[in-house]
Short mmCIF file of C-alpha atoms in Angstrom, two decimals:
data_model
loop_
_atom_site.label_atom_id
_atom_site.label_comp_id
_atom_site.label_asym_id
_atom_site.label_seq_id
_atom_site.Cartn_x
_atom_site.Cartn_y
_atom_site.Cartn_z
CA UNK A 1 -1.40 21.83 -128.54
CA UNK A 2 -2.21 24.29 -125.77
CA UNK A 3 0.67 25.73 -123.75
CA UNK A 4 -1.48 27.23 -121.01
CA UNK A 5 -0.40 24.69 -118.41
CA UNK A 6 3.28 25.23 -119.17
CA UNK A 7 2.78 28.99 -118.88
CA UNK A 8 1.06 28.58 -115.51
CA UNK A 9 4.06 26.62 -114.23
CA UNK A 10 6.72 28.73 -115.94
CA UNK A 11 5.59 32.16 -114.75
CA UNK A 12 6.26 31.59 -111.01
CA UNK A 13 9.50 29.77 -111.86
CA UNK A 14 10.69 32.70 -113.97
CA UNK A 15 9.49 35.10 -111.29
CA UNK A 16 11.55 33.25 -108.69
CA UNK A 17 14.69 33.62 -110.80
CA UNK A 18 13.98 37.30 -111.49
CA UNK A 19 13.24 38.06 -107.84
CA UNK A 20 16.41 36.33 -106.68
CA UNK A 21 18.46 38.27 -109.26
CA UNK A 22 17.26 41.72 -108.15
CA UNK A 23 19.78 43.93 -106.33
CA UNK A 24 20.18 43.14 -102.65
CA UNK A 25 17.55 44.80 -100.47
CA UNK A 26 19.84 47.16 -98.58
CA UNK A 27 17.31 49.98 -98.88
CA UNK A 28 13.59 50.16 -98.29
CA UNK A 29 12.99 51.14 -101.93
CA UNK A 30 14.76 48.03 -103.21
CA UNK A 31 12.86 45.83 -100.83
CA UNK A 32 9.58 47.33 -102.02
CA UNK A 33 10.59 46.63 -105.63
CA UNK A 34 11.39 43.02 -104.79
CA UNK A 35 8.06 42.54 -103.06
CA UNK A 36 6.15 44.19 -105.90
CA UNK A 37 7.81 41.96 -108.52
CA UNK A 38 7.05 38.81 -106.51
CA UNK A 39 3.46 39.84 -105.80
CA UNK A 40 2.90 40.79 -109.44
CA UNK A 41 4.25 37.41 -110.56
CA UNK A 42 1.87 35.60 -108.21
CA UNK A 43 -1.04 37.69 -109.54
CA UNK A 44 -0.22 36.68 -113.13
CA UNK A 45 -0.01 33.04 -112.02
CA UNK A 46 -3.43 33.36 -110.40
CA UNK A 47 -4.87 34.74 -113.64
CA UNK A 48 -3.40 31.82 -115.60
CA UNK A 49 -4.67 29.22 -113.09
CA UNK A 50 -8.11 30.84 -113.28
CA UNK A 51 -7.93 30.62 -117.08
CA UNK A 52 -7.16 26.90 -116.79
CA UNK A 53 -10.18 26.44 -114.53
CA UNK A 54 -12.31 28.47 -116.94
CA UNK A 55 -11.31 26.35 -119.94
CA UNK A 56 -11.74 23.03 -118.12
CA UNK A 57 -14.88 21.20 -119.23
CA UNK A 58 -16.27 18.91 -116.50
CA UNK A 59 -18.12 16.91 -119.17
CA UNK A 60 -15.04 16.51 -121.33
CA UNK A 61 -12.11 14.10 -121.31
CA UNK A 62 -10.47 13.01 -118.04
CA UNK A 63 -7.26 14.95 -118.80
CA UNK A 64 -7.59 18.23 -120.67
CA UNK A 65 -5.30 20.99 -122.00
CA UNK A 66 -2.73 18.25 -122.43
CA UNK A 67 0.76 18.85 -123.75
CA UNK A 68 3.79 16.63 -123.99
CA UNK A 69 7.44 17.31 -124.76
CA UNK A 70 10.04 14.56 -124.95
CA UNK A 71 12.55 14.78 -122.11
CA UNK A 72 14.56 11.54 -121.65
CA UNK A 73 13.48 9.57 -124.69
CA UNK A 74 15.44 6.40 -123.92
CA UNK A 75 13.46 5.86 -120.72
CA UNK A 76 10.11 7.06 -122.05
CA UNK A 77 10.17 10.15 -119.80
CA UNK A 78 8.45 13.29 -121.03
CA UNK A 79 7.41 16.70 -119.76
CA UNK A 80 3.72 15.84 -119.95
CA UNK A 81 1.02 17.97 -118.41
CA UNK A 82 -2.75 17.62 -118.23
CA UNK A 83 -5.48 18.47 -115.75
CA UNK A 84 -8.48 16.68 -114.36
CA UNK A 85 -11.01 18.35 -112.08
CA UNK A 86 -9.06 17.60 -108.91
CA UNK A 87 -5.77 19.00 -110.20
CA UNK A 88 -7.58 22.06 -111.56
CA UNK A 89 -9.09 23.12 -108.23
CA UNK A 90 -5.94 22.37 -106.20
CA UNK A 91 -3.71 24.34 -108.56
CA UNK A 92 -6.21 27.21 -108.37
CA UNK A 93 -6.15 26.99 -104.55
CA UNK A 94 -2.36 27.26 -104.65
CA UNK A 95 -2.49 30.27 -106.96
CA UNK A 96 -5.05 31.97 -104.69
CA UNK A 97 -3.09 31.40 -101.49
CA UNK A 98 0.39 32.44 -102.63
CA UNK A 99 -0.32 36.18 -103.17
CA UNK A 100 -2.26 36.17 -99.87
CA UNK A 101 0.73 34.59 -98.13
CA UNK A 102 3.02 37.20 -99.68
CA UNK A 103 0.86 40.06 -98.42
CA UNK A 104 0.69 38.49 -94.97
CA UNK A 105 4.49 38.01 -94.98
CA UNK A 106 5.24 41.51 -96.28
CA UNK A 107 7.62 42.36 -93.42
CA UNK A 108 8.80 38.86 -92.49
CA UNK A 109 12.10 39.23 -94.34
CA UNK A 110 12.78 42.84 -93.37
CA UNK A 111 16.08 43.48 -91.56
CA UNK A 112 16.05 43.26 -87.75
CA UNK A 113 14.55 46.31 -86.12
CA UNK A 114 12.44 47.15 -89.18
CA UNK A 115 9.17 45.74 -87.90
CA UNK A 116 6.21 48.07 -88.52
CA UNK A 117 4.61 50.05 -85.69
CA UNK A 118 2.62 47.96 -83.25
CA UNK A 119 4.59 44.77 -83.97
CA UNK A 120 7.34 43.26 -81.88
CA UNK A 121 10.78 43.96 -83.41
CA UNK A 122 13.48 41.35 -83.52
CA UNK A 123 16.57 41.88 -81.40
CA UNK A 124 18.67 40.96 -84.42
CA UNK A 125 21.15 38.72 -82.62
CA UNK A 126 20.17 35.66 -84.63
CA UNK A 127 19.12 37.18 -87.96
CA UNK A 128 21.81 39.34 -89.42
CA UNK A 129 21.30 38.25 -93.03
CA UNK A 130 17.62 38.05 -93.91
CA UNK A 131 17.42 38.77 -97.62
CA UNK A 132 14.09 39.87 -98.99
CA UNK A 133 14.95 38.56 -102.45
CA UNK A 134 15.63 35.04 -101.20
CA UNK A 135 12.46 34.88 -99.13
CA UNK A 136 10.06 35.86 -101.90
CA UNK A 137 11.96 33.89 -104.55
CA UNK A 138 11.63 30.76 -102.43
CA UNK A 139 7.87 31.26 -102.12
CA UNK A 140 7.55 31.53 -105.91
CA UNK A 141 9.74 28.44 -106.38
CA UNK A 142 7.45 26.45 -104.10
CA UNK A 143 4.42 27.66 -106.05
CA UNK A 144 5.92 26.62 -109.39
CA UNK A 145 6.85 23.14 -108.17
CA UNK A 146 3.51 22.49 -106.51
CA UNK A 147 1.57 23.52 -109.63
CA UNK A 148 3.73 21.24 -111.80
CA UNK A 149 2.92 18.40 -109.39
CA UNK A 150 -0.82 18.99 -109.80
CA UNK A 151 -0.55 19.15 -113.58
CA UNK A 152 2.02 16.38 -114.22
CA UNK A 153 0.81 13.30 -116.11
CA UNK A 154 4.25 11.69 -116.25
CA UNK A 155 5.07 9.64 -113.15
CA UNK A 156 8.78 10.49 -113.23
CA UNK A 157 8.12 14.19 -113.82
CA UNK A 158 5.80 14.21 -110.81
CA UNK A 159 8.45 12.50 -108.68
CA UNK A 160 11.11 15.06 -109.59
CA UNK A 161 9.00 18.02 -108.51
CA UNK A 162 7.49 16.14 -105.56
CA UNK A 163 11.04 15.94 -104.20
CA UNK A 164 12.40 19.26 -105.50
CA UNK A 165 9.86 21.33 -103.54
CA UNK A 166 11.54 20.18 -100.32
CA UNK A 167 14.57 22.38 -100.99
CA UNK A 168 12.91 25.81 -101.00
CA UNK A 169 10.69 24.73 -98.10
CA UNK A 170 13.77 23.70 -96.11
CA UNK A 171 15.26 27.18 -96.49
CA UNK A 172 11.96 28.90 -95.72
CA UNK A 173 11.67 26.96 -92.46
CA UNK A 174 15.31 27.07 -91.37
CA UNK A 175 16.39 30.43 -92.74
CA UNK A 176 13.25 32.54 -92.29
CA UNK A 177 11.67 31.24 -89.12
CA UNK A 178 9.38 32.87 -86.60
CA UNK A 179 10.95 35.86 -84.86
CA UNK A 180 8.67 35.52 -81.84
CA UNK A 181 10.76 32.65 -80.50
CA UNK A 182 13.71 34.90 -79.67
CA UNK A 183 17.44 34.17 -80.09
CA UNK A 184 17.17 30.65 -78.64
CA UNK A 185 14.80 29.60 -81.41
CA UNK A 186 17.58 29.53 -84.05
CA UNK A 187 18.53 26.03 -82.93
CA UNK A 188 14.88 24.95 -82.88
CA UNK A 189 14.37 26.27 -86.42
CA UNK A 190 17.37 24.33 -87.64
CA UNK A 191 16.08 21.18 -85.98
CA UNK A 192 12.61 21.65 -87.47
CA UNK A 193 14.00 22.25 -90.97
CA UNK A 194 16.32 19.23 -90.86
CA UNK A 195 13.55 16.99 -89.49
CA UNK A 196 11.20 18.15 -92.25
CA UNK A 197 13.82 17.45 -94.90
CA UNK A 198 14.93 14.05 -93.59
CA UNK A 199 11.41 12.69 -93.13
CA UNK A 200 10.34 13.74 -96.60
CA UNK A 201 13.58 12.67 -98.26
CA UNK A 202 13.19 9.22 -96.72
CA UNK A 203 9.68 9.01 -98.12
CA UNK A 204 10.94 10.18 -101.50
CA UNK A 205 13.72 7.58 -101.60
CA UNK A 206 11.24 4.80 -100.90
CA UNK A 207 9.02 6.14 -103.67
CA UNK A 208 11.97 6.30 -106.08
CA UNK A 209 12.65 2.61 -105.52
CA UNK A 210 8.96 1.91 -106.21
CA UNK A 211 9.01 4.08 -109.36
CA UNK A 212 12.03 2.20 -110.71
CA UNK A 213 10.48 -1.16 -109.82
CA UNK A 214 7.23 -0.24 -111.55
CA UNK A 215 9.08 0.88 -114.68
CA UNK A 216 11.05 -2.38 -114.87
CA UNK A 217 7.88 -4.48 -114.59
CA UNK A 218 6.02 -2.33 -117.13
CA UNK A 219 8.92 -2.37 -119.60
CA UNK A 220 9.09 -6.15 -119.47
CA UNK A 221 5.47 -6.18 -120.66
CA UNK A 222 6.06 -3.68 -123.48
CA UNK A 223 5.14 -0.47 -121.64
CA UNK A 224 8.46 1.36 -121.37
CA UNK A 225 6.88 4.67 -120.45
CA UNK A 226 6.05 6.82 -117.45
CA UNK A 227 2.95 8.30 -119.06
CA UNK A 228 0.19 8.03 -116.45
CA UNK A 229 -2.89 7.82 -118.76
CA UNK A 230 -1.19 5.10 -120.82
CA UNK A 231 -0.26 3.08 -117.75
CA UNK A 232 -3.62 3.36 -115.98
CA UNK A 233 -5.46 2.46 -119.19
CA UNK A 234 -3.24 -0.58 -119.70
CA UNK A 235 -3.85 -1.72 -116.12
CA UNK A 236 -7.61 -1.24 -116.46
CA UNK A 237 -7.69 -3.20 -119.73
CA UNK A 238 -5.59 -6.04 -118.33
CA UNK A 239 -2.73 -5.42 -120.77
CA UNK A 240 -0.33 -4.51 -117.95
CA UNK A 241 -0.50 -7.05 -115.14
CA UNK A 242 1.16 -6.76 -111.74
CA UNK A 243 1.40 -9.80 -109.51
CA UNK A 244 -0.35 -9.48 -106.16
CA UNK A 245 2.92 -9.29 -104.20
CA UNK A 246 4.52 -6.80 -106.59
CA UNK A 247 1.46 -4.56 -106.64
CA UNK A 248 1.27 -4.47 -102.85
CA UNK A 249 4.97 -3.68 -102.50
CA UNK A 250 4.83 -0.92 -105.10
CA UNK A 251 1.67 0.54 -103.57
CA UNK A 252 3.34 0.73 -100.16
CA UNK A 253 6.37 2.46 -101.69
CA UNK A 254 4.23 5.17 -103.25
CA UNK A 255 1.85 5.43 -100.31
CA UNK A 256 4.64 5.77 -97.74
CA UNK A 257 6.00 8.87 -99.49
CA UNK A 258 2.56 10.44 -99.79
CA UNK A 259 1.65 9.59 -96.17
CA UNK A 260 4.79 11.37 -94.93
CA UNK A 261 3.96 14.45 -96.96
CA UNK A 262 0.24 14.40 -96.07
CA UNK A 263 1.03 13.81 -93.06
CA UNK A 264 -0.66 10.63 -91.78
CA UNK A 265 -0.19 9.30 -88.25
CA UNK A 266 2.38 8.02 -87.21
CA UNK A 267 4.51 9.75 -89.90
CA UNK A 268 3.32 13.20 -88.82
CA UNK A 269 5.86 14.22 -86.20
CA UNK A 270 7.75 16.66 -88.42
CA UNK A 271 4.70 18.90 -88.93
CA UNK A 272 4.28 20.49 -85.46
CA UNK A 273 7.98 21.38 -85.38
CA UNK A 274 7.98 22.79 -88.91
CA UNK A 275 4.82 24.88 -88.46
CA UNK A 276 5.74 26.01 -84.95
CA UNK A 277 9.12 27.39 -85.98
CA UNK A 278 8.04 28.91 -89.31
CA UNK A 279 6.57 32.29 -90.02
CA UNK A 280 2.78 32.22 -90.31
CA UNK A 281 3.01 32.52 -94.10
CA UNK A 282 5.43 29.61 -94.39
CA UNK A 283 3.23 27.54 -92.07
CA UNK A 284 0.34 28.15 -94.48
CA UNK A 285 2.49 27.04 -97.41
CA UNK A 286 3.32 23.84 -95.55
CA UNK A 287 -0.14 22.73 -94.50
CA UNK A 288 -2.41 24.41 -97.06
CA UNK A 289 -0.28 23.95 -100.18
CA UNK A 290 2.63 21.50 -99.99
CA UNK A 291 0.92 18.85 -97.86
CA UNK A 292 -2.00 18.74 -100.31
CA UNK A 293 0.33 17.21 -102.90
CA UNK A 294 0.48 14.09 -100.72
CA UNK A 295 -3.28 13.57 -100.50
CA UNK A 296 -3.73 14.50 -104.17
CA UNK A 297 -1.14 11.90 -105.16
CA UNK A 298 -2.97 9.20 -103.21
CA UNK A 299 -5.98 9.76 -105.44
CA UNK A 300 -4.10 10.06 -108.72
CA UNK A 301 -1.27 7.54 -108.37
CA UNK A 302 -2.07 5.03 -105.61
CA UNK A 303 -5.62 4.37 -106.73
CA UNK A 304 -4.89 4.73 -110.45
CA UNK A 305 -1.80 2.51 -110.67
CA UNK A 306 -2.54 0.00 -107.91
CA UNK A 307 -6.32 -0.45 -107.71
CA UNK A 308 -6.33 -3.92 -106.14
CA UNK A 309 -3.69 -3.07 -103.54
CA UNK A 310 -5.57 0.12 -102.71
CA UNK A 311 -8.65 -1.91 -101.84
CA UNK A 312 -6.58 -4.43 -99.89
CA UNK A 313 -4.92 -1.83 -97.68
CA UNK A 314 -7.94 0.49 -97.39
CA UNK A 315 -9.15 -0.85 -94.01
CA UNK A 316 -5.71 -0.48 -92.43
CA UNK A 317 -5.33 3.04 -93.83
CA UNK A 318 -8.77 3.97 -92.53
CA UNK A 319 -7.72 2.87 -89.04
CA UNK A 320 -4.57 5.01 -89.25
CA UNK A 321 -6.68 7.93 -90.46
CA UNK A 322 -9.07 7.48 -87.56
CA UNK A 323 -6.20 7.44 -85.08
CA UNK A 324 -4.85 10.62 -86.69
CA UNK A 325 -8.24 12.35 -86.37
CA UNK A 326 -8.57 11.63 -82.65
CA UNK A 327 -4.88 11.89 -81.79
CA UNK A 328 -4.37 15.23 -83.55
CA UNK A 329 -7.49 16.72 -81.97
CA UNK A 330 -6.57 15.54 -78.46
CA UNK A 331 -3.07 16.98 -78.68
CA UNK A 332 -4.47 20.24 -80.06
CA UNK A 333 -6.65 20.54 -76.95
CA UNK A 334 -3.60 20.33 -74.71
CA UNK A 335 -1.30 22.74 -76.56
CA UNK A 336 0.13 25.88 -74.98
CA UNK A 337 1.59 27.20 -78.26
CA UNK A 338 -0.84 28.74 -80.76
CA UNK A 339 0.98 27.55 -83.87
CA UNK A 340 1.46 24.01 -82.62
CA UNK A 341 -2.24 23.89 -81.81
CA UNK A 342 -3.06 24.74 -85.44
CA UNK A 343 -0.52 22.12 -86.56
CA UNK A 344 -2.11 19.33 -84.54
CA UNK A 345 -5.55 20.44 -85.71
CA UNK A 346 -4.28 20.04 -89.29
CA UNK A 347 -3.11 16.49 -88.54
CA UNK A 348 -6.67 15.73 -87.45
CA UNK A 349 -8.08 17.30 -90.63
CA UNK A 350 -5.70 15.34 -92.85
CA UNK A 351 -7.02 12.22 -91.17
CA UNK A 352 -10.49 13.13 -92.45
CA UNK A 353 -9.13 13.74 -95.96
CA UNK A 354 -7.33 10.40 -96.17
CA UNK A 355 -10.32 8.62 -94.64
CA UNK A 356 -12.54 10.06 -97.39
CA UNK A 357 -10.13 8.93 -100.10
CA UNK A 358 -9.91 5.31 -98.94
CA UNK A 359 -13.58 4.95 -98.03
CA UNK A 360 -13.88 4.25 -101.79
CA UNK A 361 -17.24 6.00 -102.19
CA UNK A 362 -18.19 8.95 -104.38
CA UNK A 363 -19.31 11.01 -101.37
CA UNK A 364 -16.11 10.23 -99.48
CA UNK A 365 -13.73 11.09 -102.33
CA UNK A 366 -15.70 14.16 -103.39
CA UNK A 367 -15.70 15.29 -99.76
CA UNK A 368 -11.97 14.59 -99.45
CA UNK A 369 -11.22 16.74 -102.50
CA UNK A 370 -13.41 19.56 -101.21
CA UNK A 371 -11.75 19.14 -97.82
CA UNK A 372 -8.34 19.78 -99.40
CA UNK A 373 -9.61 23.09 -100.75
CA UNK A 374 -11.66 24.13 -97.75
CA UNK A 375 -8.99 23.17 -95.24
CA UNK A 376 -6.48 25.22 -97.22
CA UNK A 377 -8.71 28.30 -97.10
CA UNK A 378 -9.89 28.02 -93.48
CA UNK A 379 -6.50 27.07 -92.02
CA UNK A 380 -4.85 29.89 -93.97
CA UNK A 381 -7.32 32.35 -92.43
CA UNK A 382 -6.84 30.99 -88.91
CA UNK A 383 -3.05 30.76 -89.10
CA UNK A 384 -2.48 34.13 -90.75
CA UNK A 385 -4.65 35.97 -88.22
CA UNK A 386 -2.79 34.07 -85.49
CA UNK A 387 0.43 35.32 -87.09
CA UNK A 388 -0.79 38.92 -86.94
CA UNK A 389 -1.65 38.37 -83.28
CA UNK A 390 1.74 36.82 -82.48
CA UNK A 391 3.68 39.56 -84.30
CA UNK A 392 1.98 42.21 -82.15
CA UNK A 393 2.62 40.51 -78.82
CA UNK A 394 5.90 38.78 -79.66
CA UNK A 395 4.80 35.48 -78.11
CA UNK A 396 3.25 32.23 -79.32
CA UNK A 397 2.10 31.16 -75.85
CA UNK A 398 -1.67 31.13 -75.29
CA UNK A 399 -1.23 32.15 -71.65
CA UNK A 400 0.32 35.48 -72.70
CA UNK A 401 -2.97 36.70 -74.15
CA UNK A 402 -6.34 37.73 -72.78
CA UNK A 403 -9.05 40.24 -73.56
CA UNK A 404 -7.84 40.91 -77.11
CA UNK A 405 -11.39 41.30 -78.44
CA UNK A 406 -11.81 44.46 -76.37
CA UNK A 407 -8.79 46.22 -77.88
CA UNK A 408 -8.73 44.65 -81.38
CA UNK A 409 -12.30 43.55 -82.21
CA UNK A 410 -11.74 43.04 -85.96
CA UNK A 411 -8.71 40.85 -85.33
CA UNK A 412 -10.68 38.87 -82.75
CA UNK A 413 -13.68 38.54 -85.05
CA UNK A 414 -11.69 37.18 -87.98
CA UNK A 415 -9.83 34.85 -85.62
CA UNK A 416 -13.20 33.54 -84.44
CA UNK A 417 -14.38 32.92 -88.01
CA UNK A 418 -11.22 30.93 -88.70
CA UNK A 419 -11.79 28.89 -85.56
CA UNK A 420 -15.44 28.26 -86.34
CA UNK A 421 -14.51 27.12 -89.85
CA UNK A 422 -11.94 24.75 -88.35
CA UNK A 423 -14.59 23.12 -86.18
CA UNK A 424 -16.80 22.79 -89.31
CA UNK A 425 -19.65 25.05 -88.28
CA UNK A 426 -22.62 24.63 -90.69
CA UNK A 427 -22.67 27.48 -93.20
CA UNK A 428 -18.87 27.59 -93.46
CA UNK A 429 -16.92 25.74 -96.15
CA UNK A 430 -15.33 22.86 -94.16
CA UNK A 431 -18.74 21.66 -92.95
CA UNK A 432 -19.79 20.53 -96.43
CA UNK A 433 -16.61 18.54 -97.03
CA UNK A 434 -16.53 16.99 -93.55
CA UNK A 435 -20.17 15.97 -93.85
CA UNK A 436 -19.54 14.27 -97.21
CA UNK A 437 -16.49 12.45 -95.87
CA UNK A 438 -18.41 11.14 -92.86
CA UNK A 439 -21.44 10.11 -94.94
CA UNK A 440 -19.23 8.43 -97.53
CA UNK A 441 -17.28 6.56 -94.86
CA UNK A 442 -20.35 5.52 -92.91
CA UNK A 443 -22.01 3.89 -95.92
CA UNK A 444 -19.13 1.42 -96.26
CA UNK A 445 -17.46 1.43 -92.82
CA UNK A 446 -20.14 2.49 -90.30
CA UNK A 447 -18.05 1.86 -87.15
CA UNK A 448 -15.19 4.04 -88.38
CA UNK A 449 -17.62 6.74 -89.46
CA UNK A 450 -19.25 6.83 -86.04
CA UNK A 451 -15.96 7.04 -84.11
CA UNK A 452 -14.64 9.74 -86.47
CA UNK A 453 -17.48 12.05 -85.44
CA UNK A 454 -15.77 12.45 -82.06
CA UNK A 455 -13.13 14.43 -83.91
CA UNK A 456 -15.77 17.11 -84.53
CA UNK A 457 -16.48 17.37 -80.80
CA UNK A 458 -12.79 17.70 -80.01
CA UNK A 459 -12.39 20.30 -82.76
CA UNK A 460 -15.05 22.43 -81.10
CA UNK A 461 -13.19 22.06 -77.82
CA UNK A 462 -9.74 23.18 -78.99
CA UNK A 463 -11.02 25.95 -81.28
CA UNK A 464 -13.35 27.53 -78.72
CA UNK A 465 -10.90 27.13 -75.83
CA UNK A 466 -8.23 28.91 -77.85
CA UNK A 467 -10.58 31.79 -78.59
CA UNK A 468 -11.74 31.99 -74.99
CA UNK A 469 -8.21 32.03 -73.54
CA UNK A 470 -6.79 34.58 -75.96
CA UNK A 471 -9.67 36.88 -76.84
CA UNK A 472 -12.04 37.01 -73.86
CA UNK A 473 -11.67 37.86 -70.19
CA UNK A 474 -9.78 40.76 -68.60
CA UNK A 475 -7.41 42.69 -70.84
CA UNK A 476 -3.82 41.80 -70.02
CA UNK A 477 -1.48 44.74 -69.68
CA UNK A 478 0.77 43.44 -72.47
CA UNK A 479 -2.06 43.55 -75.03
CA UNK A 480 -3.80 46.71 -73.84
CA UNK A 481 -2.18 48.82 -76.57
CA UNK A 482 -2.47 46.19 -79.31
CA UNK A 483 -3.57 47.76 -82.63
CA UNK A 484 -6.36 46.25 -84.69
CA UNK A 485 -5.89 44.89 -88.22
CA UNK A 486 -4.41 47.36 -90.72
CA UNK A 487 -5.45 47.78 -94.35
CA UNK A 488 -2.89 45.29 -95.69
CA UNK A 489 -3.90 42.71 -93.11
CA UNK A 490 -7.58 43.19 -93.91
CA UNK A 491 -6.74 42.64 -97.58
CA UNK A 492 -5.19 39.31 -96.53
CA UNK A 493 -8.10 38.12 -94.41
CA UNK A 494 -11.12 39.42 -96.36
CA UNK A 495 -10.87 37.09 -99.41
CA UNK A 496 -10.31 34.07 -97.18
CA UNK A 497 -13.35 34.87 -95.05
CA UNK A 498 -15.43 35.53 -98.18
CA UNK A 499 -14.43 32.20 -99.73
CA UNK A 500 -15.10 30.36 -96.48
CA UNK A 501 -18.65 31.69 -96.41
CA UNK A 502 -19.30 31.40 -100.16
CA UNK A 503 -18.16 27.79 -100.42
CA UNK A 504 -20.06 27.00 -97.24
CA UNK A 505 -23.40 28.00 -98.72
CA UNK A 506 -22.74 27.26 -102.41
CA UNK A 507 -20.09 24.56 -103.06
CA UNK A 508 -21.62 23.56 -106.42
CA UNK A 509 -18.95 25.23 -108.62
CA UNK A 510 -16.31 22.99 -107.03
CA UNK A 511 -18.37 19.80 -106.91
CA UNK A 512 -19.27 20.16 -110.59
CA UNK A 513 -15.57 20.20 -111.46
CA UNK A 514 -14.30 17.44 -109.16
CA UNK A 515 -17.11 14.89 -109.33
CA UNK A 516 -16.30 13.55 -112.84
CA UNK A 517 -12.69 12.96 -111.76
CA UNK A 518 -13.92 11.21 -108.61
CA UNK A 519 -16.18 8.96 -110.69
CA UNK A 520 -13.28 8.12 -112.99
CA UNK A 521 -11.09 7.26 -110.00
CA UNK A 522 -13.74 4.92 -108.56
CA UNK A 523 -14.06 3.26 -111.94
CA UNK A 524 -10.31 2.63 -111.97
CA UNK A 525 -10.52 0.76 -108.67
CA UNK A 526 -13.71 -1.06 -109.77
CA UNK A 527 -15.75 0.37 -106.92
CA UNK A 528 -19.27 1.75 -106.75
CA UNK A 529 -21.28 3.22 -103.90
CA UNK A 530 -22.87 0.61 -101.62
CA UNK A 531 -26.56 0.01 -102.29
CA UNK A 532 -28.87 1.33 -99.55
CA UNK A 533 -29.65 -1.29 -96.92
CA UNK A 534 -33.31 -0.24 -97.07
CA UNK A 535 -34.79 0.73 -100.46
CA UNK A 536 -36.28 4.19 -100.59
CA UNK A 537 -39.83 4.76 -101.82
CA UNK A 538 -39.87 6.16 -105.32
CA UNK A 539 -36.52 4.59 -106.25
CA UNK A 540 -35.97 1.38 -108.21
CA UNK A 541 -36.36 -1.63 -105.98
CA UNK A 542 -38.56 0.13 -103.46
CA UNK A 543 -41.60 -1.63 -102.07
CA UNK A 544 -45.03 -0.31 -103.16
CA UNK A 545 -46.55 2.29 -100.92
CA UNK A 546 -48.22 0.66 -97.96
CA UNK A 547 -46.68 -2.70 -98.79
CA UNK A 548 -43.87 -4.69 -97.27
CA UNK A 549 -40.46 -5.50 -98.66
CA UNK A 550 -40.34 -9.07 -99.88
#
């Protein structure tokens, strides 16, 4: 039995404990030690996640590198881990982003007045106890819990970590918020953190009721276990039967929790507050890492455990996704706050992801999985550069900027690349995934696919307007002395830009890994791609050249 998956989860968890136990950061040397330990831990985690991806065989079994350790034997609960292609790439995305977030957040937990040259210092009146150890330990704790969620093959184990990750995120939002808001933002940070926690706890409680209900039904039929492969196989073979009403109720219980986390309209309202009041690094953790657990779980648990209910509710979910695409994009256009603009843009993007999942086509689900990865990379680039911009000026308001490209051309250029990726410019990574989602949706639901394309137009509007208002035009006096990106900041942005371009022109390494898992998921819900309405010459069923279809 391989223990590679356990090691990948355990290293950031152990690193979080070690980082929290280090002596308090009362001196710069101690703070540097804390940061180095946390960054080193995240680097080891990245190496382990890369090793998992390297050992994963796309042509092999659905779940690989499996391991299982009995946990609560009387209820059939175990610490069971295993990866399919989707979990592999999402865990690797998490491991890539965490060290980048740490580098970008290098000074976010420094004491008031310690901001580096060229950045706006805090006045200190609302942050007299910002501990470096706590900040970086919380980031590592989030990483550990998210990776367990992507690797878990026990339904109860997944639920535990799905809920547990809310705690470190709550403290990251409420205790280490954005300094640019000033003293009055302490109340807003508290509100955002509590709203985040309550929304997600409510979703988790509904899911817990569904988990218990599912276990009771399964146990009555001789399946007293939470092991996901066992349960999905029993459902597929007809050995575990759920009545239509029970399956629909259980599906809604699971889906509600995942839709809150995703977030899907109209359960999205916590996200703009949480991202707006967080540091840029924490905002990336929210939307590029934690929220992906929700969409991932829709694929793994909703479709795997409740195939018939998934097909029943798919049209309604597609309508909600479509509303989210248009609604999020429209509100992004009208935002005055940079971070809230990125938050509403993410709501629109999550609409595309969920639409691809429930289109029930191979192109749609493959595109949705790629979208999770590409959105994580492109949004991280856009948000982190926005964070560098905000830290220099000390304001999140778009109107406070102008002419930045003349004084900080590298910062402006990387900000533009992030914006162009967000609007899915061909040649950049999100274009491939968005194209697949739209094609996959159109083949089964043409009207929804057509309307969803308006989201692309609106994305171009909010991304280019933001760049125009902040980076072009006359140089405002407040930004005239703004420094360009430093070496550490370039080290943050460069790999994200490189990945955005690489995956935009050559996505094959990812599609090769995820496509077998997508095919297996479609098989579970007894779906196949719709046949072409008009046969194509050279393919089976096509009319002879020069002839007519009979």
